[in-house]
XYZ file of N, CA and C in Angstrom:
816
model
N 13.409 -46.586 11.699
C 12.231 -45.816 12.107
C 11.571 -45.224 10.863
N 10.282 -45.423 10.745
C 9.566 -44.945 9.580
C 9.338 -43.443 9.675
N 8.964 -42.836 8.521
C 8.723 -41.385 8.483
C 7.546 -41.008 9.374
N 6.518 -41.864 9.403
C 5.345 -41.565 10.239
C 5.715 -41.585 11.717
N 6.642 -42.505 12.115
C 7.082 -42.553 13.512
C 7.843 -41.280 13.880
N 8.675 -40.797 12.920
C 9.430 -39.579 13.177
C 8.496 -38.386 13.367
N 7.437 -38.303 12.544
C 6.477 -37.210 12.660
C 5.753 -37.285 13.989
N 5.386 -38.533 14.401
C 4.649 -38.711 15.645
C 5.475 -38.277 16.845
N 6.809 -38.526 16.780
C 7.665 -38.219 17.927
C 8.050 -36.741 18.007
N 7.681 -35.938 16.997
C 8.014 -34.521 17.061
C 7.188 -33.843 18.153
N 7.779 -32.898 18.861
C 7.037 -32.223 19.931
C 5.864 -31.430 19.384
N 4.856 -31.226 20.224
C 3.677 -30.475 19.825
C 4.076 -29.042 19.478
N 3.554 -28.551 18.373
C 3.857 -27.192 17.941
C 5.046 -27.105 17.005
N 5.772 -28.220 16.807
C 6.922 -28.199 15.904
C 6.450 -28.072 14.464
N 7.197 -27.298 13.673
C 6.834 -27.110 12.269
C 7.169 -28.368 11.476
N 6.267 -28.761 10.602
C 6.474 -29.934 9.758
C 6.457 -29.555 8.277
N 6.762 -28.281 7.998
C 6.623 -27.799 6.635
C 7.935 -27.267 6.062
N 9.035 -27.461 6.759
C 10.282 -26.895 6.300
C 10.398 -25.434 6.698
N 11.250 -24.717 6.009
C 11.487 -23.319 6.359
C 10.261 -22.447 6.093
N 9.526 -22.752 5.032
C 8.370 -21.932 4.652
C 7.157 -22.831 4.484
N 6.071 -22.453 5.084
C 4.807 -23.161 4.907
C 4.132 -22.611 3.649
N 4.531 -23.159 2.491
C 4.055 -22.614 1.224
C 2.548 -22.761 1.070
N 2.010 -23.873 1.524
C 0.565 -24.086 1.413
C -0.196 -23.071 2.260
N 0.267 -22.848 3.492
C -0.384 -21.872 4.353
C -0.264 -20.457 3.802
N 0.915 -20.123 3.280
C 1.128 -18.804 2.699
C 0.225 -18.592 1.491
N 0.132 -19.612 0.650
C -0.742 -19.522 -0.524
C -2.200 -19.345 -0.104
N -2.618 -20.096 0.904
C -4.010 -20.030 1.353
C -4.349 -18.654 1.906
N -3.449 -18.098 2.738
C -3.691 -16.778 3.312
C -3.698 -15.712 2.214
N -2.745 -15.797 1.290
C -2.695 -14.826 0.195
C -3.950 -14.902 -0.659
N -4.377 -16.123 -0.955
C -5.580 -16.301 -1.770
C -6.808 -15.745 -1.052
N -6.871 -15.961 0.255
C -7.992 -15.416 1.019
C -8.038 -13.902 0.927
N -6.865 -13.257 1.075
C -6.817 -11.806 1.021
C -7.191 -11.272 -0.364
N -6.780 -11.987 -1.405
C -7.115 -11.542 -2.761
C -8.596 -11.748 -3.048
N -9.125 -12.911 -2.675
C -10.537 -13.180 -2.912
C -11.424 -12.253 -2.083
N -10.924 -11.807 -0.944
C -11.713 -10.928 -0.085
C -12.019 -9.609 -0.788
N -11.013 -9.012 -1.442
C -11.295 -7.744 -2.115
C -11.895 -7.948 -3.504
N -11.620 -9.093 -4.131
C -12.204 -9.334 -5.447
C -13.699 -9.636 -5.353
N -14.163 -10.102 -4.209
C -15.592 -10.390 -4.061
C -16.428 -9.112 -4.058
N -15.794 -7.980 -3.794
C -16.490 -6.687 -3.843
C -15.709 -5.759 -4.781
N -15.405 -6.235 -5.983
C -14.560 -5.492 -6.919
C -15.160 -4.139 -7.286
N -16.482 -4.006 -7.199
C -17.090 -2.716 -7.514
C -16.587 -1.632 -6.564
N -16.329 -2.011 -5.305
C -15.844 -1.050 -4.315
C -14.329 -0.927 -4.324
N -13.634 -2.026 -4.579
C -12.182 -2.039 -4.418
C -11.422 -1.711 -5.709
N -12.038 -1.899 -6.860
C -11.356 -1.647 -8.134
C -12.039 -0.546 -8.932
N -13.365 -0.646 -9.080
C -14.087 0.323 -9.898
C -14.187 1.680 -9.205
N -14.421 1.673 -7.876
C -14.557 2.935 -7.141
C -13.294 3.806 -7.217
N -12.072 3.245 -7.050
C -10.877 4.096 -7.201
C -10.755 4.724 -8.583
N -11.201 4.019 -9.629
C -11.174 4.590 -10.975
C -12.102 5.798 -11.055
N -13.292 5.675 -10.468
C -14.225 6.794 -10.459
C -13.661 7.972 -9.664
N -13.035 7.685 -8.523
C -12.452 8.749 -7.702
C -11.328 9.456 -8.451
N -10.480 8.687 -9.125
C -9.398 9.288 -9.914
C -9.958 10.176 -11.017
N -11.011 9.707 -11.662
C -11.633 10.521 -12.713
C -12.195 11.825 -12.171
N -12.790 11.766 -10.979
C -13.334 12.982 -10.373
C -12.222 13.970 -10.020
N -11.092 13.463 -9.520
C -9.960 14.344 -9.230
C -9.495 15.051 -10.499
N -9.404 14.299 -11.588
C -8.956 14.892 -12.853
C -9.922 15.977 -13.303
N -11.222 15.710 -13.201
C -12.217 16.691 -13.622
C -12.136 17.958 -12.780
N -12.053 17.773 -11.453
C -12.047 18.930 -10.560
C -10.820 19.797 -10.771
N -9.636 19.165 -10.818
C -8.412 19.947 -10.855
C -8.039 20.438 -12.247
N -8.524 19.778 -13.285
C -8.154 20.218 -14.632
C -9.227 21.046 -15.307
N -10.477 20.894 -14.906
C -11.563 21.615 -15.545
C -12.136 22.683 -14.614
N -12.596 22.285 -13.428
C -13.235 23.232 -12.516
C -12.290 24.356 -12.103
N -10.995 24.038 -11.946
C -10.028 25.056 -11.547
C -9.375 25.741 -12.746
N -9.780 25.331 -13.938
C -9.268 25.982 -15.128
C -7.799 25.757 -15.382
N -7.290 24.557 -15.041
C -5.848 24.310 -15.179
C -5.546 23.337 -16.303
N -6.513 23.073 -17.142
C -6.308 22.067 -18.176
C -5.216 22.419 -19.171
N -5.009 23.746 -19.429
C -4.021 24.156 -20.431
C -2.710 24.607 -19.807
N -2.581 24.554 -18.512
C -1.361 25.009 -17.854
C -0.309 23.911 -17.833
N 0.919 24.341 -17.560
C 2.030 23.396 -17.460
C 2.640 23.474 -16.069
N 3.099 22.318 -15.581
C 3.812 22.220 -14.313
C 5.075 21.406 -14.568
N 6.205 21.959 -14.217
C 7.500 21.291 -14.442
C 7.696 20.945 -15.917
N 7.154 21.808 -16.794
C 7.300 21.593 -18.224
C 6.368 20.550 -18.808
N 5.419 20.070 -18.010
C 4.477 19.053 -18.462
C 3.072 19.639 -18.523
N 2.240 19.175 -19.464
C 0.817 19.526 -19.383
C 0.258 19.069 -18.042
N -0.666 19.866 -17.495
C -1.102 19.583 -16.131
C -1.692 18.187 -15.985
N -2.415 17.706 -16.988
C -2.980 16.361 -16.892
C -1.885 15.302 -16.843
N -0.824 15.500 -17.623
C 0.294 14.547 -17.593
C 1.010 14.589 -16.250
N 1.086 15.781 -15.639
C 1.687 15.915 -14.312
C 0.794 15.294 -13.250
N -0.514 15.494 -13.379
C -1.453 15.069 -12.353
C -1.667 13.556 -12.345
N -1.700 12.936 -13.520
C -2.057 11.524 -13.636
C -1.251 10.579 -12.756
N 0.091 10.606 -12.817
C 0.872 9.679 -11.977
C 0.664 9.894 -10.482
N 0.459 11.149 -10.072
C 0.221 11.411 -8.662
C -1.084 10.809 -8.185
N -2.127 10.935 -8.992
C -3.420 10.357 -8.620
C -3.335 8.841 -8.635
N -2.616 8.288 -9.594
C -2.450 6.829 -9.638
C -1.772 6.330 -8.370
N -0.675 6.962 -7.975
C 0.043 6.517 -6.775
C -0.778 6.759 -5.519
N -1.518 7.856 -5.457
C -2.353 8.109 -4.290
C -3.413 7.015 -4.158
N -3.980 6.573 -5.280
C -4.956 5.484 -5.244
C -4.304 4.181 -4.802
N -3.067 3.950 -5.245
C -2.338 2.744 -4.863
C -2.122 2.692 -3.362
N -1.640 3.783 -2.774
C -1.317 3.752 -1.351
C -2.586 3.691 -0.502
N -3.631 4.369 -0.930
C -4.875 4.326 -0.153
C -5.498 2.935 -0.180
N -5.453 2.270 -1.323
C -6.069 0.950 -1.432
C -5.240 -0.126 -0.750
N -3.917 -0.037 -0.820
C -3.095 -1.029 -0.128
C -3.239 -0.879 1.383
N -3.318 0.364 1.868
C -3.540 0.588 3.299
C -4.902 0.047 3.717
N -5.925 0.331 2.931
C -7.274 -0.117 3.270
C -7.374 -1.640 3.263
N -6.630 -2.294 2.377
C -6.761 -3.748 2.269
C -6.289 -4.455 3.536
N -5.106 -4.107 4.015
C -4.588 -4.790 5.205
C -5.257 -4.307 6.480
N -5.495 -2.999 6.585
C -6.074 -2.468 7.824
C -7.497 -2.971 8.019
N -8.300 -2.977 6.951
C -9.687 -3.444 7.095
C -9.731 -4.931 7.407
N -8.813 -5.704 6.815
C -8.802 -7.145 7.046
C -8.476 -7.464 8.498
N -7.436 -6.835 9.032
C -6.988 -7.179 10.378
C -7.940 -6.630 11.443
N -8.451 -5.400 11.251
C -9.336 -4.833 12.268
C -10.686 -5.541 12.259
N -11.171 -5.928 11.078
C -12.443 -6.663 11.015
C -12.311 -8.024 11.684
N -11.181 -8.693 11.469
C -10.966 -9.995 12.104
C -10.913 -9.859 13.621
N -10.293 -8.788 14.110
C -10.224 -8.569 15.551
C -11.606 -8.284 16.131
N -12.361 -7.411 15.475
C -13.660 -7.025 16.006
C -14.674 -8.174 15.937
N -14.568 -9.010 14.897
C -15.495 -10.132 14.739
C -15.062 -11.364 15.517
N -13.848 -11.344 16.054
C -13.371 -12.448 16.864
C -12.851 -13.637 16.096
N -12.645 -13.495 14.783
C -12.127 -14.623 13.999
C -10.663 -14.466 13.638
N -9.936 -13.581 14.340
C -8.497 -13.457 14.106
C -7.787 -14.753 14.444
N -8.421 -15.586 15.306
C -7.832 -16.874 15.668
C -7.663 -17.765 14.442
N -8.510 -17.573 13.417
C -8.392 -18.369 12.201
C -7.087 -18.085 11.466
N -6.517 -16.907 11.703
C -5.229 -16.564 11.115
C -4.070 -16.955 12.016
N -4.278 -16.843 13.335
C -3.187 -17.102 14.273
C -2.996 -18.584 14.566
N -4.079 -19.371 14.484
C -3.973 -20.769 14.867
C -3.189 -21.634 13.872
N -3.316 -21.439 12.556
C -2.557 -22.283 11.619
C -1.049 -22.168 11.849
N -0.281 -23.167 11.435
C 1.180 -23.149 11.643
C 1.882 -22.182 10.693
N 1.634 -20.895 10.920
C 2.251 -19.844 10.121
C 3.113 -18.978 11.030
N 4.307 -18.673 10.582
C 5.179 -17.786 11.346
C 4.738 -16.343 11.141
N 5.311 -15.429 11.948
C 5.000 -14.020 11.784
C 5.359 -13.508 10.400
N 6.482 -13.985 9.871
C 6.897 -13.565 8.533
C 5.953 -14.059 7.455
N 5.438 -15.264 7.613
C 4.512 -15.814 6.623
C 3.163 -15.095 6.667
N 2.699 -14.762 7.866
C 1.452 -13.999 7.976
C 1.639 -12.617 7.346
N 2.764 -11.982 7.654
C 3.061 -10.675 7.069
C 3.079 -10.760 5.549
N 3.760 -11.771 5.008
C 3.843 -11.923 3.557
C 2.471 -12.153 2.941
N 1.638 -12.952 3.591
C 0.305 -13.220 3.064
C -0.528 -11.963 2.954
N -0.529 -11.142 4.006
C -1.277 -9.887 3.981
C -0.707 -8.928 2.936
N 0.626 -8.856 2.849
C 1.240 -7.917 1.906
C 1.001 -8.335 0.462
N 0.967 -9.629 0.196
C 0.670 -10.082 -1.165
C -0.729 -9.623 -1.571
N -1.681 -9.725 -0.647
C -3.021 -9.232 -0.934
C -3.035 -7.739 -1.211
N -2.271 -6.969 -0.409
C -2.214 -5.521 -0.600
C -1.578 -5.167 -1.939
N -0.491 -5.845 -2.292
C 0.181 -5.575 -3.563
C -0.716 -5.958 -4.745
N -1.444 -7.062 -4.609
C -2.351 -7.482 -5.683
C -3.444 -6.435 -5.908
N -4.047 -5.963 -4.832
C -5.106 -4.946 -4.979
C -4.541 -3.650 -5.529
N -3.399 -3.210 -4.995
C -2.792 -1.973 -5.472
C -2.378 -2.094 -6.934
N -1.829 -3.245 -7.308
C -1.420 -3.446 -8.696
C -2.604 -3.417 -9.643
N -3.707 -4.037 -9.238
C -4.903 -4.047 -10.088
C -5.454 -2.633 -10.247
N -5.488 -1.877 -9.153
C -5.939 -0.487 -9.229
C -5.024 0.328 -10.138
N -3.706 0.109 -10.026
C -2.744 0.845 -10.860
C -2.951 0.525 -12.335
N -3.197 -0.729 -12.650
C -3.419 -1.117 -14.054
C -4.676 -0.446 -14.596
N -5.750 -0.478 -13.813
C -7.015 0.114 -14.261
C -6.864 1.618 -14.490
N -6.256 2.315 -13.526
C -6.088 3.761 -13.679
C -5.074 4.075 -14.778
N -4.019 3.268 -14.879
C -3.032 3.471 -15.937
C -3.645 3.323 -17.324
N -4.533 2.350 -17.492
C -5.228 2.195 -18.780
C -6.132 3.392 -19.052
N -6.766 3.877 -17.981
C -7.589 5.081 -18.146
C -6.766 6.274 -18.584
N -5.565 6.428 -17.997
C -4.677 7.514 -18.407
C -4.271 7.374 -19.866
N -3.974 6.143 -20.275
C -3.557 5.916 -21.654
C -4.673 6.248 -22.639
N -5.914 5.913 -22.263
C -7.038 6.147 -23.171
C -7.450 7.613 -23.217
N -7.414 8.289 -22.056
C -7.937 9.649 -21.988
C -6.909 10.702 -22.372
N -5.674 10.554 -21.897
C -4.680 11.593 -22.170
C -3.528 11.071 -23.022
N -3.663 9.829 -23.491
C -2.658 9.228 -24.396
C -1.250 9.340 -23.812
N -1.160 8.964 -22.533
C 0.124 9.072 -21.836
C 0.583 7.686 -21.410
N 1.816 7.321 -21.783
C 2.353 6.002 -21.487
C 3.649 6.166 -20.681
N 4.005 5.163 -19.865
C 5.193 5.302 -19.004
C 6.473 5.502 -19.808
N 7.270 6.474 -19.377
C 8.580 6.686 -19.995
C 9.587 5.663 -19.490
N 9.462 5.277 -18.223
C 10.342 4.277 -17.604
C 9.458 3.267 -16.859
N 8.922 2.278 -17.565
C 7.943 1.359 -16.948
C 8.472 0.634 -15.709
N 9.729 0.193 -15.740
C 10.265 -0.549 -14.606
C 10.392 0.336 -13.367
N 10.742 1.599 -13.567
C 10.823 2.522 -12.436
C 9.438 2.742 -11.845
N 8.454 2.949 -12.712
C 7.082 3.130 -12.232
C 6.613 1.900 -11.468
N 6.902 0.714 -12.003
C 6.500 -0.525 -11.336
C 7.180 -0.664 -9.975
N 8.465 -0.321 -9.902
C 9.196 -0.437 -8.637
C 8.588 0.455 -7.568
N 8.239 1.687 -7.918
C 7.668 2.596 -6.926
C 6.239 2.207 -6.558
N 5.497 1.643 -7.498
C 4.150 1.165 -7.174
C 4.223 0.023 -6.168
N 5.148 -0.912 -6.370
C 5.302 -2.028 -5.435
C 5.779 -1.524 -4.074
N 6.736 -0.582 -4.077
C 7.203 -0.010 -2.814
C 6.061 0.674 -2.066
N 5.248 1.424 -2.805
C 4.115 2.102 -2.172
C 3.123 1.125 -1.578
N 2.845 0.035 -2.294
C 1.914 -0.975 -1.791
C 2.479 -1.659 -0.548
N 3.778 -1.955 -0.544
C 4.392 -2.603 0.617
C 4.412 -1.666 1.824
N 4.748 -0.395 1.586
C 4.811 0.564 2.690
C 3.442 0.736 3.340
N 2.436 1.010 2.524
C 1.120 1.278 3.093
C 0.422 0.005 3.540
N 0.736 -1.128 2.895
C 0.215 -2.396 3.386
C 0.762 -2.726 4.761
N 2.066 -2.502 4.959
C 2.665 -2.707 6.275
C 2.130 -1.732 7.301
N 1.945 -0.471 6.903
C 1.396 0.523 7.821
C -0.047 0.184 8.185
N -0.802 -0.354 7.216
C -2.169 -0.777 7.501
C -2.209 -1.905 8.515
N -1.260 -2.828 8.420
C -1.182 -3.900 9.411
C -0.871 -3.343 10.799
N 0.105 -2.443 10.872
C 0.459 -1.856 12.166
C -0.732 -1.118 12.755
N -1.400 -0.305 11.923
C -2.558 0.432 12.407
C -3.687 -0.483 12.837
N -3.942 -1.534 12.049
C -5.013 -2.462 12.392
C -4.741 -3.224 13.675
N -3.482 -3.541 13.930
C -3.126 -4.257 15.155
C -3.226 -3.336 16.368
N -2.739 -2.099 16.224
C -2.740 -1.177 17.359
C -4.138 -0.663 17.675
N -4.964 -0.483 16.653
C -6.319 0.032 16.879
C -7.169 -1.030 17.569
N -7.982 -0.595 18.505
C -8.844 -1.511 19.242
C -10.315 -1.388 18.854
N -10.619 -0.414 17.993
C -11.973 -0.288 17.465
C -11.907 0.477 16.148
N -13.018 0.453 15.410
C -13.034 1.050 14.078
C -12.792 2.557 14.123
N -13.232 3.224 15.193
C -13.015 4.663 15.300
C -11.533 5.004 15.335
N -10.757 4.208 16.043
C -9.316 4.456 16.100
C -8.666 4.216 14.742
N -9.155 3.211 14.020
C -8.619 2.949 12.689
C -8.941 4.093 11.741
N -10.155 4.630 11.861
C -10.542 5.769 11.036
C -9.686 6.989 11.356
N -9.337 7.165 12.638
C -8.500 8.296 13.028
C -7.114 8.187 12.399
N -6.547 6.988 12.369
C -5.238 6.796 11.737
C -5.308 7.153 10.259
N -6.368 6.722 9.601
C -6.526 7.013 8.175
C -6.738 8.501 7.926
N -7.577 9.134 8.727
C -7.943 10.534 8.491
C -6.851 11.515 8.890
N -6.101 11.192 9.950
C -5.145 12.155 10.489
C -3.687 11.835 10.142
N -3.440 10.682 9.538
C -2.071 10.341 9.151
C -1.976 10.065 7.649
N -2.723 9.077 7.188
C -2.589 8.648 5.799
C -3.064 9.716 4.821
N -4.272 10.249 5.038
C -4.815 11.234 4.102
C -3.991 12.519 4.050
N -3.601 13.124 5.192
C -2.755 14.328 5.097
C -1.416 14.069 4.405
N -0.778 12.933 4.708
C 0.495 12.633 4.048
C 0.309 12.479 2.544
N -0.843 11.956 2.129
C -1.118 11.766 0.705
C -1.325 13.098 -0.003
N -2.113 13.984 0.609
C -2.439 15.245 -0.038
C -1.303 16.262 0.037
N -0.432 16.127 1.032
C 0.678 17.077 1.195
C 1.983 16.485 0.675
N 1.896 15.810 -0.452
C 3.070 15.101 -0.972
C 3.399 15.467 -2.419
N 2.829 16.556 -2.917
C 3.118 16.948 -4.289
C 2.260 16.240 -5.312
N 1.143 15.676 -4.886
C 0.258 15.004 -5.840
C -0.305 15.981 -6.849
N -0.738 17.140 -6.384
C -1.424 18.105 -7.241
C -0.566 19.315 -7.597
N 0.665 19.354 -7.117
C 1.515 20.523 -7.325
C 2.967 20.094 -7.218
N 3.859 20.945 -7.706
C 5.291 20.729 -7.518
C 5.709 21.351 -6.195
N 6.483 20.630 -5.407
C 6.885 21.171 -4.104
C 7.852 22.340 -4.257
N 8.374 22.561 -5.474
C 9.230 23.725 -5.692
C 8.451 25.018 -5.515
N 7.121 24.934 -5.603
C 6.293 26.128 -5.417
C 6.066 26.450 -3.952
N 6.486 25.555 -3.040
C 6.266 25.757 -1.616
C 7.359 26.637 -1.008
N 7.054 27.322 0.101
C 8.105 28.036 0.846
C 9.161 27.046 1.337
N 10.389 27.522 1.588
C 11.487 26.613 1.970
C 11.167 25.709 3.156
N 10.464 26.246 4.188
C 10.177 25.445 5.369
C 9.294 24.251 5.026
N 8.208 24.492 4.289
C 7.287 23.409 3.932
C 7.914 22.476 2.893
N 8.821 23.006 2.088
C 9.525 22.156 1.136
C 10.426 21.166 1.875
N 11.078 21.644 2.935
C 11.924 20.752 3.733
C 11.093 19.678 4.413
N 9.906 20.037 4.906
C 9.025 19.050 5.526
C 8.590 18.005 4.504
N 8.289 18.457 3.295
C 7.866 17.524 2.245
C 8.949 16.498 1.943
N 10.209 16.900 2.048
C 11.307 15.975 1.762
C 11.460 14.913 2.854
N 10.748 15.033 3.960
C 10.756 14.000 4.988
C 9.536 13.086 4.880
N 8.683 13.340 3.912
C 7.466 12.564 3.714
C 7.730 11.443 2.718
N 7.699 10.178 3.136
C 7.994 9.092 2.183
C 7.002 9.027 1.029
N 5.766 9.480 1.250
C 4.781 9.429 0.174
C 5.154 10.415 -0.928
N 5.822 11.512 -0.577
C 6.317 12.426 -1.606
C 7.250 11.699 -2.560
N 8.170 10.900 -2.011
C 9.121 10.184 -2.865
C 8.423 9.117 -3.699
N 7.385 8.497 -3.142
C 6.632 7.510 -3.924
C 5.949 8.166 -5.111
N 5.288 9.292 -4.868
C 4.585 9.981 -5.952
C 5.578 10.582 -6.942
N 6.658 11.133 -6.426
C 7.677 11.719 -7.306
C 8.342 10.639 -8.158
N 8.588 9.469 -7.545
C 9.186 8.372 -8.306
C 8.250 7.846 -9.370
N 6.957 7.723 -9.024
C 5.979 7.289 -10.025
C 5.874 8.302 -11.158
N 5.921 9.586 -10.808
C 5.864 10.637 -11.844
C 7.081 10.539 -12.768
N 8.242 10.256 -12.199
C 9.428 10.081 -13.040
C 9.257 8.858 -13.948
N 8.697 7.771 -13.393
C 8.501 6.575 -14.196
C 7.565 6.795 -15.363
N 6.562 7.664 -15.180
C 5.596 7.913 -16.250
C 6.014 9.036 -17.195
N 6.702 10.055 -16.657
C 6.983 11.242 -17.477
C 8.468 11.514 -17.707
N 9.328 10.927 -16.870
C 10.754 11.226 -16.974
C 11.147 12.507 -16.266
N 10.206 13.127 -15.526
C 10.446 14.386 -14.816
C 10.165 14.169 -13.343
N 11.003 14.757 -12.479
C 10.799 14.583 -11.035
C 11.312 15.785 -10.279
N 10.815 15.966 -9.052
C 11.280 17.034 -8.161
C 12.570 16.663 -7.463
N 12.750 15.374 -7.156
C 13.922 14.896 -6.426
C 14.580 13.763 -7.198
N 15.731 13.326 -6.720
C 16.432 12.224 -7.362
C 15.644 10.923 -7.181
N 15.272 10.239 -8.270
C 14.547 8.974 -8.125
C 15.340 7.924 -7.350
N 16.670 7.893 -7.516
C 17.495 6.919 -6.805
C 17.461 7.188 -5.301
N 17.570 8.477 -4.922
C 17.492 8.837 -3.505
C 16.115 8.485 -2.943
N 15.073 8.777 -3.699
C 13.726 8.463 -3.258
C 13.518 6.974 -3.082
N 14.075 6.179 -3.993
C 13.934 4.731 -3.903
C 14.602 4.196 -2.642
N 15.820 4.661 -2.367
C 16.548 4.203 -1.183
C 15.817 4.645 0.090
N 15.354 5.890 0.114
C 14.639 6.398 1.287
C 13.385 5.555 1.548
N 12.606 5.300 0.496
C 11.376 4.512 0.657
C 11.692 3.079 1.051
N 12.776 2.527 0.511
C 13.161 1.159 0.850
C 13.475 1.040 2.340
N 14.166 2.038 2.883
C 14.494 2.028 4.315
C 13.216 2.130 5.149
N 12.299 3.011 4.743
C 11.047 3.172 5.489
C 10.215 1.896 5.411
N 10.155 1.276 4.231
C 9.418 0.026 4.069
C 9.987 -1.050 4.989
N 11.326 -1.146 5.038
C 11.962 -2.142 5.899
C 11.608 -1.903 7.362
N 11.605 -0.649 7.783
C 11.269 -0.340 9.174
C 9.817 -0.658 9.512
N 8.901 -0.264 8.638
C 7.470 -0.495 8.890
C 7.158 -1.990 8.883
N 7.713 -2.706 7.909
C 7.440 -4.145 7.821
C 8.080 -4.914 8.970
N 9.225 -4.453 9.450
C 9.839 -5.088 10.619
C 8.960 -4.904 11.852
N 8.414 -3.717 12.023
C 7.505 -3.474 13.141
C 6.256 -4.347 13.020
N 5.689 -4.428 11.811
C 4.507 -5.271 11.604
C 4.823 -6.732 11.890
N 6.003 -7.193 11.449
C 6.416 -8.585 11.711
C 6.525 -8.840 13.204
N 7.107 -7.906 13.952
C 7.268 -8.085 15.400
C 5.910 -8.148 16.088
N 4.997 -7.282 15.689
C 3.659 -7.295 16.282
C 2.936 -8.611 15.992
N 3.087 -9.127 14.772
C 2.444 -10.401 14.418
C 3.103 -11.569 15.147
N 4.429 -11.521 15.252
C 5.152 -12.626 15.898
C 4.812 -12.718 17.394
N 4.695 -11.556 18.037
C 4.436 -11.541 19.472
C 2.936 -11.647 19.774
N 2.093 -11.398 18.783
C 0.649 -11.438 19.006
C 0.125 -10.250 19.790
N 0.853 -9.139 19.736
C 0.445 -7.953 20.503
C -0.930 -7.476 20.062
N -1.847 -7.372 21.021
C -3.236 -6.954 20.806
C -3.978 -7.876 19.834
N -3.427 -9.059 19.613
C -4.100 -10.052 18.780
C -4.499 -11.271 19.580
N -3.596 -11.655 20.504
C -3.880 -12.812 21.346
C -4.470 -12.359 22.668
N -5.418 -13.107 23.235
C -6.008 -12.727 24.520
C -4.966 -12.815 25.647
């Protein structure tokens, strides 16, 4: 029996690509990357401008440019937090905007119809989120190096937490985009969940300055560990144990991505 006969006799819907559809995964990942690169002024340049405005407001307007936090100059303390906040916001926006726009425009079928498993679709979206977050991190990191002459003390640690942050928020963006049925609901998730968690995570302050009750709440916020880990990677100083933060974030990432995989595999709120 020839190879073509064997392919013909396979049942409809059977995978013919082995364990992983590498071509499909590459195509989906490339689509997600090209989608945000086509509007790089909004997806790459705008976060740099926003980070610069945060630095100006908190270091100049509030008169904190010469102060120290945790033994660091305030700009050195502030920089890694703003970088990580930009990473998580952009990775969340990349996956959530992609999935909700596809649902609202009715072209989500273009993603569901190809022979891609739930895991491959998840990986494709997350690769796009990590690519956008990584590019934003590089741009802001170069800005930090040029403006405040600050370079990572532990580059691999900083890179690990940046990737974890992109995966966590990319997965959360997928979950939010799937569950939301209109743009207003997606905006509510961003405004009432993502933004408060970002701002109440020690980005602009050390949580040691908080009362015990709010300090305990902060220790349950995974974004706190992401920002604290990035700060350790850049400065060598942290509020919590970087190893504990890494493990905590890894567990949360696994949970969020598993939920996103299940939603994609079952087609919940994606298939008619």
